């Protein structure tokens, strides 16, 4: 089980760090997910900082618990964006089916964040 936990941690950390990089390198990737009322540059900066911090925290054993909590909160905060995207006539990426799959994956990510938070102890 320990190997599985580490694999999940490293995959999620990689996804967070890659997402942080991509928000700065290719922000147009996320353009359709940002509501019109929210400043686009600010959305990219906040997402990049949050994702980088969470990715790094997941890699450092002492901070994994907090990385899991951060991941859990971030995934919950992204869920409404995916639901909103599903309500569009043409979702940002792919079809309505793809949007539904993204919501299911988002729910798995939320569960994974909570699992990490509950599994890891704070190490001093």
Coordinates of C-alpha atoms in Angstrom, one line a residue:
X1 CA 0.0 0.0 0.0
X2 CA 2.9 2.4 0.8
X3 CA 4.2 2.1 -2.8
X4 CA 0.7 2.9 -4.2
X5 CA 0.5 6.0 -1.9
X6 CA 3.8 7.3 -3.1
X7 CA 2.9 6.7 -6.7
X8 CA -0.4 8.7 -6.2
X9 CA 1.5 11.4 -4.4
X10 CA 4.1 11.8 -7.1
X11 CA 1.5 11.8 -9.9
X12 CA -0.5 14.5 -8.1
X13 CA 2.6 16.5 -7.4
X14 CA 3.7 16.3 -11.0
X15 CA 0.2 17.4 -12.2
X16 CA 0.3 20.3 -9.8
X17 CA 3.8 21.5 -10.9
X18 CA 3.0 20.9 -14.6
X19 CA -0.2 22.9 -14.2
X20 CA 1.6 25.7 -12.4
X21 CA 4.1 25.9 -15.2
X22 CA 1.4 25.7 -17.9
X23 CA -0.5 28.6 -16.3
X24 CA 2.5 30.8 -17.0
X25 CA 3.8 29.2 -20.2
X26 CA 0.6 28.6 -22.1
X27 CA -2.2 30.5 -20.3
X28 CA -4.5 30.3 -23.3
X29 CA -5.0 26.6 -22.4
X30 CA -7.2 27.7 -19.5
X31 CA -8.8 30.8 -21.0
X32 CA -12.2 29.2 -21.6
X33 CA -12.4 28.0 -17.9
X34 CA -12.0 31.5 -16.5
X35 CA -15.3 33.3 -16.0
X36 CA -15.5 36.7 -17.7
X37 CA -15.9 38.6 -14.4
X38 CA -12.6 37.3 -13.1
X39 CA -9.3 39.0 -14.2
X40 CA -7.6 36.4 -16.4
X41 CA -4.0 37.3 -15.5
X42 CA -4.9 37.2 -11.8
X43 CA -6.5 33.8 -12.2
X44 CA -3.3 32.4 -13.9
X45 CA -1.0 33.9 -11.2
X46 CA -3.1 32.6 -8.3
X47 CA -3.5 29.2 -9.8
X48 CA 0.2 28.9 -10.6
X49 CA 1.2 29.9 -7.1
X50 CA -1.3 27.6 -5.5
X51 CA -0.5 24.6 -7.7
X52 CA 3.3 25.1 -7.3
X53 CA 3.0 25.3 -3.5
X54 CA 0.8 22.2 -3.3
X55 CA 3.0 20.3 -5.7
X56 CA 6.1 21.1 -3.6
X57 CA 4.3 20.3 -0.3
X58 CA 3.2 16.9 -1.7
X59 CA 6.9 16.0 -2.4
X60 CA 8.2 17.0 1.1
X61 CA 7.2 14.4 3.7
X62 CA 7.0 17.0 6.5
X63 CA 4.4 18.9 4.5
X64 CA 2.4 16.2 2.8
X65 CA -0.5 16.4 5.1
X66 CA -0.9 20.1 4.3
X67 CA -0.3 19.5 0.6
X68 CA -3.2 17.0 0.7
X69 CA -5.4 19.5 2.4
X70 CA -4.4 22.2 -0.1
X71 CA -5.0 19.8 -3.0
X72 CA -8.4 18.9 -1.5
X73 CA -9.4 22.6 -1.2
X74 CA -8.1 23.6 -4.6
X75 CA -10.0 20.7 -6.3
X76 CA -13.2 21.7 -4.6
X77 CA -12.7 25.3 -5.7
X78 CA -12.2 24.1 -9.3
X79 CA -15.3 21.8 -9.3
X80 CA -17.8 24.7 -10.0
X81 CA -15.8 25.7 -13.0
X82 CA -16.1 22.2 -14.5
X83 CA -19.8 22.1 -13.7
X84 CA -20.2 25.6 -15.3
X85 CA -18.3 24.3 -18.4
X86 CA -20.7 21.4 -18.7
X87 CA -23.7 23.8 -18.9
X88 CA -22.2 25.6 -22.0
X89 CA -23.4 24.6 -25.4
X90 CA -19.8 23.9 -26.4
X91 CA -17.6 22.9 -23.4
X92 CA -14.0 24.3 -23.4
X93 CA -12.4 20.9 -24.1
X94 CA -14.2 18.3 -26.1
X95 CA -17.8 17.3 -25.8
X96 CA -20.5 17.1 -23.1
X97 CA -19.3 13.6 -22.4
X98 CA -15.7 14.8 -21.9
X99 CA -17.0 17.5 -19.5
X100 CA -18.8 14.8 -17.5
X101 CA -15.7 12.7 -17.4
X102 CA -13.7 15.8 -16.2
X103 CA -16.2 16.2 -13.3
X104 CA -15.9 12.6 -12.3
X105 CA -12.1 12.9 -12.3
X106 CA -12.4 16.1 -10.3
X107 CA -14.4 14.2 -7.7
X108 CA -11.7 11.5 -7.6
X109 CA -9.1 14.3 -7.1
X110 CA -11.1 15.7 -4.2
X111 CA -11.2 12.2 -2.6
X112 CA -7.5 11.8 -3.2
X113 CA -6.7 15.1 -1.5
X114 CA -8.8 14.2 1.5
X115 CA -7.2 10.7 1.6
X116 CA -3.7 12.3 1.6
X117 CA -4.7 14.7 4.3
X118 CA -6.1 12.0 6.5
X119 CA -3.3 9.5 5.8
X120 CA -0.2 11.5 6.5
X121 CA 0.8 12.6 9.9
X122 CA 2.5 15.9 10.6
X123 CA 6.2 15.2 11.1
X124 CA 8.4 17.5 13.1

